GROMACS .gro file of N, CA, C and O in nm:
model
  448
    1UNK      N    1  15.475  10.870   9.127
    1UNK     CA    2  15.335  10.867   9.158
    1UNK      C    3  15.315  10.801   9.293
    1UNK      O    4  15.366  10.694   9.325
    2UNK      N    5  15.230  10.881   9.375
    2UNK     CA    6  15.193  10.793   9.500
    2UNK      C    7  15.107  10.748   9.503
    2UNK      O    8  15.027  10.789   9.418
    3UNK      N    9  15.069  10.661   9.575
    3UNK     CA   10  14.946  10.554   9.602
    3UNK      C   11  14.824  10.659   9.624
    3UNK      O   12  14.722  10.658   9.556
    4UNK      N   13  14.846  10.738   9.714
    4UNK     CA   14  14.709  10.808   9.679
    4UNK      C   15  14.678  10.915   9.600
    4UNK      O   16  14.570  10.974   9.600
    5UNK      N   17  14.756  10.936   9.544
    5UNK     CA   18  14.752  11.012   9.385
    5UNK      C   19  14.644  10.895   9.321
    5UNK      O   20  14.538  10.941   9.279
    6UNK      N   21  14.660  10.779   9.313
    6UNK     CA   22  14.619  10.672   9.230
    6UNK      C   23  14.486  10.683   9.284
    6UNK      O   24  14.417  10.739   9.199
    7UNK      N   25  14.423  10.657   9.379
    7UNK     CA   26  14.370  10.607   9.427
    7UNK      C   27  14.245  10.739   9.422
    7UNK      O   28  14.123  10.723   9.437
    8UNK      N   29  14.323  10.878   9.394
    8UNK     CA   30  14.215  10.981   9.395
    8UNK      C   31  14.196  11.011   9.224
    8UNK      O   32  14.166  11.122   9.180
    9UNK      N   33  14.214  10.911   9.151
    9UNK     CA   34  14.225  10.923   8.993
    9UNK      C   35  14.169  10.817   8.958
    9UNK      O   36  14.126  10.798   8.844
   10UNK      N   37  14.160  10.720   9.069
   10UNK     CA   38  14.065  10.606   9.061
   10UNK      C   39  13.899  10.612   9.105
   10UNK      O   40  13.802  10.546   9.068
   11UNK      N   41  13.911  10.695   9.177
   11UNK     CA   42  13.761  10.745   9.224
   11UNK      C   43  13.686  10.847   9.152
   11UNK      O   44  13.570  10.817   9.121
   12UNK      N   45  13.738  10.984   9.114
   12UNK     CA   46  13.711  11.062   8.990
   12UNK      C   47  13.678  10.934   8.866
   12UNK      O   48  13.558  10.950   8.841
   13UNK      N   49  13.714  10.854   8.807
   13UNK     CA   50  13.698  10.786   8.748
   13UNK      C   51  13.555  10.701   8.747
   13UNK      O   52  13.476  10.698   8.652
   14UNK      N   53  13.542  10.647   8.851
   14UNK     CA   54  13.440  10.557   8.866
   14UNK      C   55  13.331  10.625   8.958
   14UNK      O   56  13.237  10.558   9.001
   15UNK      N   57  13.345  10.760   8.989
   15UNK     CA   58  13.263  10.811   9.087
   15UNK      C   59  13.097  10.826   9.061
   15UNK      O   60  13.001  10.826   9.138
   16UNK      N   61  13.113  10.841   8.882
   16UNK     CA   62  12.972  10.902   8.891
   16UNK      C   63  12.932  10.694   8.847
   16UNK      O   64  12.815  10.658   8.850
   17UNK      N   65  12.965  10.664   8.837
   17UNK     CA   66  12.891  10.491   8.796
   17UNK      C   67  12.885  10.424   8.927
   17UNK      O   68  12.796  10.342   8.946
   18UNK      N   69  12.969  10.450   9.015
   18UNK     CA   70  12.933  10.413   9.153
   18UNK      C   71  12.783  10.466   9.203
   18UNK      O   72  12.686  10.398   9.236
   19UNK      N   73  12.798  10.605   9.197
   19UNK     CA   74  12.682  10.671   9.257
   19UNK      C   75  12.548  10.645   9.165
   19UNK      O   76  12.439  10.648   9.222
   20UNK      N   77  12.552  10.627   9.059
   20UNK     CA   78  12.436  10.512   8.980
   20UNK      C   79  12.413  10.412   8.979
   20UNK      O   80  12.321  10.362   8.914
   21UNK      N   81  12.526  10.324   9.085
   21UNK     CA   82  12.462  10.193   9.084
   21UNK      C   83  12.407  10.207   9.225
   21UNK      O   84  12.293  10.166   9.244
   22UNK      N   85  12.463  10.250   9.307
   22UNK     CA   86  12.446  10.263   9.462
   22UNK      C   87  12.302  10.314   9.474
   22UNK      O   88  12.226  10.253   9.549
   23UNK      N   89  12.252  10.439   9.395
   23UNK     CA   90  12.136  10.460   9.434
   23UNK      C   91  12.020  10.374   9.343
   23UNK      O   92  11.900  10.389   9.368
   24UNK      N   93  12.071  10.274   9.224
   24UNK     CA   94  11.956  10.219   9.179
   24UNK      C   95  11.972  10.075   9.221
   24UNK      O   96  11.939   9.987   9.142
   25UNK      N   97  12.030  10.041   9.362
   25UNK     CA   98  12.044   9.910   9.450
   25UNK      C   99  11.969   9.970   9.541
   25UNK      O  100  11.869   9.901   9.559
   26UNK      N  101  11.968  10.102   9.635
   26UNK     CA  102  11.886  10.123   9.685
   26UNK      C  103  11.745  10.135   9.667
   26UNK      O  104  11.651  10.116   9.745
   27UNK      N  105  11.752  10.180   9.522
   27UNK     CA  106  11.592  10.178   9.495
   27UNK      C  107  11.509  10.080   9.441
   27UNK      O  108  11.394  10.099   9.401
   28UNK      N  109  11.582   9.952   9.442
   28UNK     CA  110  11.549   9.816   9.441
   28UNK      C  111  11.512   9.767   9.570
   28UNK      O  112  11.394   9.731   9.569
   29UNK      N  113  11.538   9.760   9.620
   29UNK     CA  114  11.603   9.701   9.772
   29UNK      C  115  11.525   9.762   9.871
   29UNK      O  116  11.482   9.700   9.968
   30UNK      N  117  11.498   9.926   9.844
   30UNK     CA  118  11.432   9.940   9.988
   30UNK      C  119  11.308   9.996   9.947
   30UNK      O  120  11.198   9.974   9.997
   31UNK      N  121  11.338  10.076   9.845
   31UNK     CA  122  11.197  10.123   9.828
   31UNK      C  123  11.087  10.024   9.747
   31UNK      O  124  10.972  10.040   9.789
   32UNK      N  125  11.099   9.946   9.661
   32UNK     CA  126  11.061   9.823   9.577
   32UNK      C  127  10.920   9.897   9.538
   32UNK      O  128  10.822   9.899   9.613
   33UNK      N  129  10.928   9.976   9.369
   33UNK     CA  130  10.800  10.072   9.402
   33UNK      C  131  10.677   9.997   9.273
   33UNK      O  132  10.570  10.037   9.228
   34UNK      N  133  10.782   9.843   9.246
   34UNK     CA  134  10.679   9.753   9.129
   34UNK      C  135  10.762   9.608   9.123
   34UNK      O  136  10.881   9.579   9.137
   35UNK      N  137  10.665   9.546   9.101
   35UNK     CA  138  10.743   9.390   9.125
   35UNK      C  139  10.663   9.357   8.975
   35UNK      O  140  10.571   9.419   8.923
   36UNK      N  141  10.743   9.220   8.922
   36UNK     CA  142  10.703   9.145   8.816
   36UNK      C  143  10.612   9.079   8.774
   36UNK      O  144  10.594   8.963   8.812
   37UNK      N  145  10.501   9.165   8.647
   37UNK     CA  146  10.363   9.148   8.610
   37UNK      C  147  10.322   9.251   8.655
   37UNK      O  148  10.200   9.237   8.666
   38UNK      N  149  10.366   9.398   8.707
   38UNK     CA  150  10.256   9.525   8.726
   38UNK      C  151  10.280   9.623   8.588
   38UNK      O  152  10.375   9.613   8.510
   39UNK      N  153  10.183   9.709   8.581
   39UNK     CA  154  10.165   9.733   8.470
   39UNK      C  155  10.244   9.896   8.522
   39UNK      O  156  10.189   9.936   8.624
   40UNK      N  157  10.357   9.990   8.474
   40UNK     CA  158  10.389  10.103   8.530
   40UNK      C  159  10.376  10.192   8.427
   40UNK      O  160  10.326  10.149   8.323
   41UNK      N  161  10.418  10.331   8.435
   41UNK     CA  162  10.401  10.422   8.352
   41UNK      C  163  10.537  10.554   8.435
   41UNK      O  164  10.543  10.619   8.539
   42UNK      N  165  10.608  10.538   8.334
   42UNK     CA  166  10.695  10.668   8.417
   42UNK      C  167  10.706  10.767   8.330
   42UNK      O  168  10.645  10.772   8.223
   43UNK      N  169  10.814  10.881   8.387
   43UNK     CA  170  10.759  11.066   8.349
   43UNK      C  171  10.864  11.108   8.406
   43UNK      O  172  10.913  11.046   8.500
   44UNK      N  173  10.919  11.228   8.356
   44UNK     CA  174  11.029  11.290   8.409
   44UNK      C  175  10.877  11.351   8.521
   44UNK      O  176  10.755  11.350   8.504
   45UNK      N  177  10.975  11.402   8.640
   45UNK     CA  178  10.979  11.465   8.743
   45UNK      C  179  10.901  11.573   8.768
   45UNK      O  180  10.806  11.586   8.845
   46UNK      N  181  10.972  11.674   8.669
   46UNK     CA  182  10.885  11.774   8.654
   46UNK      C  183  10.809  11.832   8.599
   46UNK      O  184  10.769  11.947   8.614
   47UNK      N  185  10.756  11.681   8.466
   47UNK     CA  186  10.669  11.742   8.399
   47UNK      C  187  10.514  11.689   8.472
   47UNK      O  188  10.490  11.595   8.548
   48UNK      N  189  10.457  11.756   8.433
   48UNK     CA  190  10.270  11.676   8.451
   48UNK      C  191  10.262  11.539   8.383
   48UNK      O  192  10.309  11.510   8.273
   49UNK      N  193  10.194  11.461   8.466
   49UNK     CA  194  10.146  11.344   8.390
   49UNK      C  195   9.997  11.362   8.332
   49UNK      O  196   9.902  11.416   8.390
   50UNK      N  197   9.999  11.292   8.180
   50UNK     CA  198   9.863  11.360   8.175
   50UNK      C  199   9.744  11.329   8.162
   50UNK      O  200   9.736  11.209   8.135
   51UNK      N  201   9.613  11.393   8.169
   51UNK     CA  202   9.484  11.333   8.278
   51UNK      C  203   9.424  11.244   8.212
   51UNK      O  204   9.337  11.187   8.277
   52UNK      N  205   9.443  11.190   8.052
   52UNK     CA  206   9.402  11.117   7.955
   52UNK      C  207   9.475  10.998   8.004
   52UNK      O  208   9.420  10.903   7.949
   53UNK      N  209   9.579  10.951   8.085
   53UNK     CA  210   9.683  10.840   8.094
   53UNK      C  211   9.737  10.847   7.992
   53UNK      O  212   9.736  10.944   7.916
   54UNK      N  213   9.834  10.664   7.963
   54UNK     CA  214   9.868  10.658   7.863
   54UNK      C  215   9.877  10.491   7.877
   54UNK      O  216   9.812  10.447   7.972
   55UNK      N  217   9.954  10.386   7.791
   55UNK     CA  218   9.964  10.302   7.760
   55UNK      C  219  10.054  10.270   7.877
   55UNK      O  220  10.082  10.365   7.951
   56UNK      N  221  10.114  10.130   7.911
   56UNK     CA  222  10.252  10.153   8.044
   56UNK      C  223  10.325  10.049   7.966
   56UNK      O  224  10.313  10.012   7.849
   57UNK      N  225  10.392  10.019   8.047
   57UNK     CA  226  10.490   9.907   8.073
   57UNK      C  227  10.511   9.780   8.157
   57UNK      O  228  10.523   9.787   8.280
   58UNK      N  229  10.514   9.668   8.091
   58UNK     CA  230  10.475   9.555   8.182
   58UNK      C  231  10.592   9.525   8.209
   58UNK      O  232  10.680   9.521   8.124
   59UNK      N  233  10.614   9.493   8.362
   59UNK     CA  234  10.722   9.422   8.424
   59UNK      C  235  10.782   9.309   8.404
   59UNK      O  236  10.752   9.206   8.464
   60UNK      N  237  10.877   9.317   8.314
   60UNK     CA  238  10.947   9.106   8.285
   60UNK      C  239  10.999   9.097   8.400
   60UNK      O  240  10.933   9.023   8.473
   61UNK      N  241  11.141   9.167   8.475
   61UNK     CA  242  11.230   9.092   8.493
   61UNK      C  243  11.292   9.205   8.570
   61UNK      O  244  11.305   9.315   8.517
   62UNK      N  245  11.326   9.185   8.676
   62UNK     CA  246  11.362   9.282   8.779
   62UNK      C  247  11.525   9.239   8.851
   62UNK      O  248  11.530   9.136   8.918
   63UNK      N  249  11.650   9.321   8.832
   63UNK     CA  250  11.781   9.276   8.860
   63UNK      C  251  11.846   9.350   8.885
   63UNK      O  252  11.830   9.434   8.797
   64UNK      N  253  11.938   9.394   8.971
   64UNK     CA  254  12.003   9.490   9.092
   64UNK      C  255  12.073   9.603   9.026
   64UNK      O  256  12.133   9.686   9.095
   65UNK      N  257  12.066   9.615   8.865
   65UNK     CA  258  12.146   9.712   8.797
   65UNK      C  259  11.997   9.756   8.720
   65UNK      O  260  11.962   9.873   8.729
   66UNK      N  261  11.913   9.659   8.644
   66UNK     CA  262  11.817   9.707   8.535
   66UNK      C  263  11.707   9.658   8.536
   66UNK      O  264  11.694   9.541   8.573
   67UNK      N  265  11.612   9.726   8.500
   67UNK     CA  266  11.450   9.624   8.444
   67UNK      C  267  11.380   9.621   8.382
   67UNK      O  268  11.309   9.718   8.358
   68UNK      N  269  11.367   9.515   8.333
   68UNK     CA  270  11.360   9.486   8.183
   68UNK      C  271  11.148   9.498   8.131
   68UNK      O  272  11.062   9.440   8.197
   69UNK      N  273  11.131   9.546   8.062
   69UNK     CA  274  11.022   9.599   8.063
   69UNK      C  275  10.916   9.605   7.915
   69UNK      O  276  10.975   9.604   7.807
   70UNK      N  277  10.827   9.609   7.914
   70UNK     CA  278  10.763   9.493   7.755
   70UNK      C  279  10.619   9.613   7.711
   70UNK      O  280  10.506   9.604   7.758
   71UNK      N  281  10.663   9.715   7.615
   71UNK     CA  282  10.563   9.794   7.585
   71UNK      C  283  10.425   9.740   7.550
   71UNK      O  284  10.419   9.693   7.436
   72UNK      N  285  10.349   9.736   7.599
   72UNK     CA  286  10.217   9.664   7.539
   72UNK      C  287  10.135   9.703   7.402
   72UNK      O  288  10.065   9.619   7.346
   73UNK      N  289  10.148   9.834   7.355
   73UNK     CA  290  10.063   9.811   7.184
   73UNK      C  291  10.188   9.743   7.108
   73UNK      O  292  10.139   9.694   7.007
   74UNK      N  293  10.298   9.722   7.109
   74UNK     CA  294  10.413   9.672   7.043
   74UNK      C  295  10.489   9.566   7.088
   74UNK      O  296  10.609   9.561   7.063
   75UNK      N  297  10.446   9.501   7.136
   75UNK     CA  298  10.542   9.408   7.282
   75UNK      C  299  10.695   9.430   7.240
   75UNK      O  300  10.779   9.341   7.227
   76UNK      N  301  10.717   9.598   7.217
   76UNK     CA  302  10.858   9.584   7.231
   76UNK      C  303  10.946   9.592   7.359
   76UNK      O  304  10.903   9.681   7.433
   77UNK      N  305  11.048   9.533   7.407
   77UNK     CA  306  11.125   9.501   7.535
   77UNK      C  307  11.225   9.597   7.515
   77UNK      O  308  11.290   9.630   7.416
   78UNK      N  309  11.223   9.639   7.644
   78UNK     CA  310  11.348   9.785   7.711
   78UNK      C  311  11.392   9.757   7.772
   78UNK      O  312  11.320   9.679   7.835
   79UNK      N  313  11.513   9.766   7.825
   79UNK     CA  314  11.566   9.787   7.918
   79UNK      C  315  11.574   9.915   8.019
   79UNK      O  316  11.581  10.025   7.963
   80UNK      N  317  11.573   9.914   8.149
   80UNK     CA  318  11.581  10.054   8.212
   80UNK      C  319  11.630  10.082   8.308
   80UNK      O  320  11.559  10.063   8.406
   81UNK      N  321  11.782  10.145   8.336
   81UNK     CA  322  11.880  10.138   8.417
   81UNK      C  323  11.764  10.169   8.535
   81UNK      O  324  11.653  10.218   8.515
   82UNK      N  325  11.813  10.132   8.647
   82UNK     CA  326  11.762  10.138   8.808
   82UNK      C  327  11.786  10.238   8.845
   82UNK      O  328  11.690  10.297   8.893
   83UNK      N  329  11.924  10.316   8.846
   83UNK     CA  330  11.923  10.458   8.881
   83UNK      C  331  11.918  10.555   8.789
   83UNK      O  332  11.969  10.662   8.820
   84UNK      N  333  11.845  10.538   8.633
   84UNK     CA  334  11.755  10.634   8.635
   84UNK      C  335  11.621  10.640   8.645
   84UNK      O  336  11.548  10.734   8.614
   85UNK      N  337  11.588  10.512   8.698
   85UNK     CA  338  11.444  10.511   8.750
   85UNK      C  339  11.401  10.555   8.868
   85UNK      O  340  11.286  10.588   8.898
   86UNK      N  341  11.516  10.555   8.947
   86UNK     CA  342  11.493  10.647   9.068
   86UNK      C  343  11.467  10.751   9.070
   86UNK      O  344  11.379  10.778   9.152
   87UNK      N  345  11.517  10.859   8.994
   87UNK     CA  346  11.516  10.955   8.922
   87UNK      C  347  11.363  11.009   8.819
   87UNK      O  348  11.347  11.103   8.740
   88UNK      N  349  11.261  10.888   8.870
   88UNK     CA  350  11.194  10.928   8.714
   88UNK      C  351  11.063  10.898   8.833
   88UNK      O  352  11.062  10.828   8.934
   89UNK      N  353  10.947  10.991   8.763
   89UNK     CA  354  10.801  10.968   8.863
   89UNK      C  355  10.749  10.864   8.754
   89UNK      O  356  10.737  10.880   8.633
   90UNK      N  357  10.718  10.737   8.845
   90UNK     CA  358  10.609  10.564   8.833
   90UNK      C  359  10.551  10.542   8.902
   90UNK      O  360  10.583  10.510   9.016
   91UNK      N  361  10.386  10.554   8.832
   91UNK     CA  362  10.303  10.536   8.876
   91UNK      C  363  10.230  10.387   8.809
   91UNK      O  364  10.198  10.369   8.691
   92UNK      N  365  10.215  10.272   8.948
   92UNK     CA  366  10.221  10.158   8.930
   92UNK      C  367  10.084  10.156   8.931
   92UNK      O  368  10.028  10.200   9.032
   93UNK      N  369   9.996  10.099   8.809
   93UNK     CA  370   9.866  10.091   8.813
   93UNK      C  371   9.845   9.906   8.896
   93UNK      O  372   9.748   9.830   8.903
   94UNK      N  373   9.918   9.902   8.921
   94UNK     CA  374   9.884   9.692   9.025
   94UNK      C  375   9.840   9.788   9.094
   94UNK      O  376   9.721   9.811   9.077
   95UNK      N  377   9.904   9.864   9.181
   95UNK     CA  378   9.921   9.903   9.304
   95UNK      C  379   9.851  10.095   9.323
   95UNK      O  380   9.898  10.189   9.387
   96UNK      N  381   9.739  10.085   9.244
   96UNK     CA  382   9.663  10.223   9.224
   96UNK      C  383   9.494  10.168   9.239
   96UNK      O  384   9.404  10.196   9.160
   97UNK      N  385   9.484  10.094   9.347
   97UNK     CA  386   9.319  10.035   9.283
   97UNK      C  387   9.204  10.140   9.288
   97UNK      O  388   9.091  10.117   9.245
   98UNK      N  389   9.252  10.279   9.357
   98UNK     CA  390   9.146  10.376   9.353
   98UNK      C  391   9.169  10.493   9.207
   98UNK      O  392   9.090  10.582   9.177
   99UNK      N  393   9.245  10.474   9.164
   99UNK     CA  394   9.300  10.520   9.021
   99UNK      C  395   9.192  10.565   8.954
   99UNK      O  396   9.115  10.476   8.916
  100UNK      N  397   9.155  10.711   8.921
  100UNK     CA  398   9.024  10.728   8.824
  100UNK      C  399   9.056  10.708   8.687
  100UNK      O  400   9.167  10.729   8.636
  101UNK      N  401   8.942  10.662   8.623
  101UNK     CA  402   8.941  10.663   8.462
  101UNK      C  403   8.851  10.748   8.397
  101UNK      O  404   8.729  10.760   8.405
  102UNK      N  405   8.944  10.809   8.328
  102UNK     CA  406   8.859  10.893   8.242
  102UNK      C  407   8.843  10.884   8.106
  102UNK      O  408   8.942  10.860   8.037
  103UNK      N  409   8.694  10.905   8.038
  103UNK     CA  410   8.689  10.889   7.937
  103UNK      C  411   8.645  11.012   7.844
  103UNK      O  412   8.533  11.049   7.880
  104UNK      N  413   8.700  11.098   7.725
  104UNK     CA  414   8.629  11.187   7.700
  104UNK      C  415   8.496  11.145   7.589
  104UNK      O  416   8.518  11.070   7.493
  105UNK      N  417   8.397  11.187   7.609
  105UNK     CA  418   8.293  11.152   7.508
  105UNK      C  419   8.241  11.257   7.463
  105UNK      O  420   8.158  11.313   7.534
  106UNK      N  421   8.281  11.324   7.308
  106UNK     CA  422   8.255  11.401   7.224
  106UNK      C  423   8.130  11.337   7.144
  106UNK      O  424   8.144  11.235   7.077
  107UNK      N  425   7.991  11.415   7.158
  107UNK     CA  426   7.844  11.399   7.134
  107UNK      C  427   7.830  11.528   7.013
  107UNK      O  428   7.804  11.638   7.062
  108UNK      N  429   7.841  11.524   6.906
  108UNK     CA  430   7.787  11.659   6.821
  108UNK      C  431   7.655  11.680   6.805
  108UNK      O  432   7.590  11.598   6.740
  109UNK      N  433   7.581  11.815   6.872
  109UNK     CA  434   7.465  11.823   6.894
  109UNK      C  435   7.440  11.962   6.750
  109UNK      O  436   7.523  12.044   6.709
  110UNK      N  437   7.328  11.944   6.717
  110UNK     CA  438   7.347  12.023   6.605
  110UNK      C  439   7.148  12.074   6.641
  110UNK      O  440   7.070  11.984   6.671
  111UNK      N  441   7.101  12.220   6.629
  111UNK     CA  442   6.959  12.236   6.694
  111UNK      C  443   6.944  12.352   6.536
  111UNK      O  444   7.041  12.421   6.507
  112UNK      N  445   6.832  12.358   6.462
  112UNK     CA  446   6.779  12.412   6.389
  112UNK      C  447   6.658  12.477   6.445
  112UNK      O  448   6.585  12.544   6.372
   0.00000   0.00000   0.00000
């Protein structure tokens, strides 16, 4: 075996956990798209978010691999790898102050 036999069996190996930590250090670090105490809400990519909202996620604890995150009707705590949050559309209501709210109000009108 040669050294770079090794060395290309060492990278196949660790390639795809490299490239998940690398891009969820970057997306700590440069883009910073919620800091600790904002309230977020994330969504795969390509689906619609939808126009009713929904409940979010409060920010505990923010750390170069994960972040740690506190459902509010349940205060149950998640964890949520960094690079697949890069990966995921969050929309930070701290940081939305023109954000519309909508409310639907169903009135039953009944005319004889």
């Amino acid at each position: 075996l040669s050294l770079s036999s090794i060395i290309l069996a060492f990278a196949f190996m660790i390639g795809s956990a490299s490239s998940k930590y690398f891009e969820g250090l970057l997306f700590i670090l440069v883009r910073r798209p919620y800091g600790i105490g904002d309230l977020i809400h994330t969504s795969n990519v390509e689906s619609n978010t939808h126009i009713d909202g929904s409940t979010g996620w409060m920010v505990q604890h923010v750390t170069l691999f994960e972040t740690v995150v506190t459902w509010l009707p349940t205060q149950e705590t998640a964890s949520l790898s960094n690079g697949s949050l890069a990966n995921s559309r969050i929309i930070n209501w701290a940081r939305s102050p023109n954000a519309r709210f909508v409310i639907f109000f169903v009135c039953p009108i009944e005319t004889k």
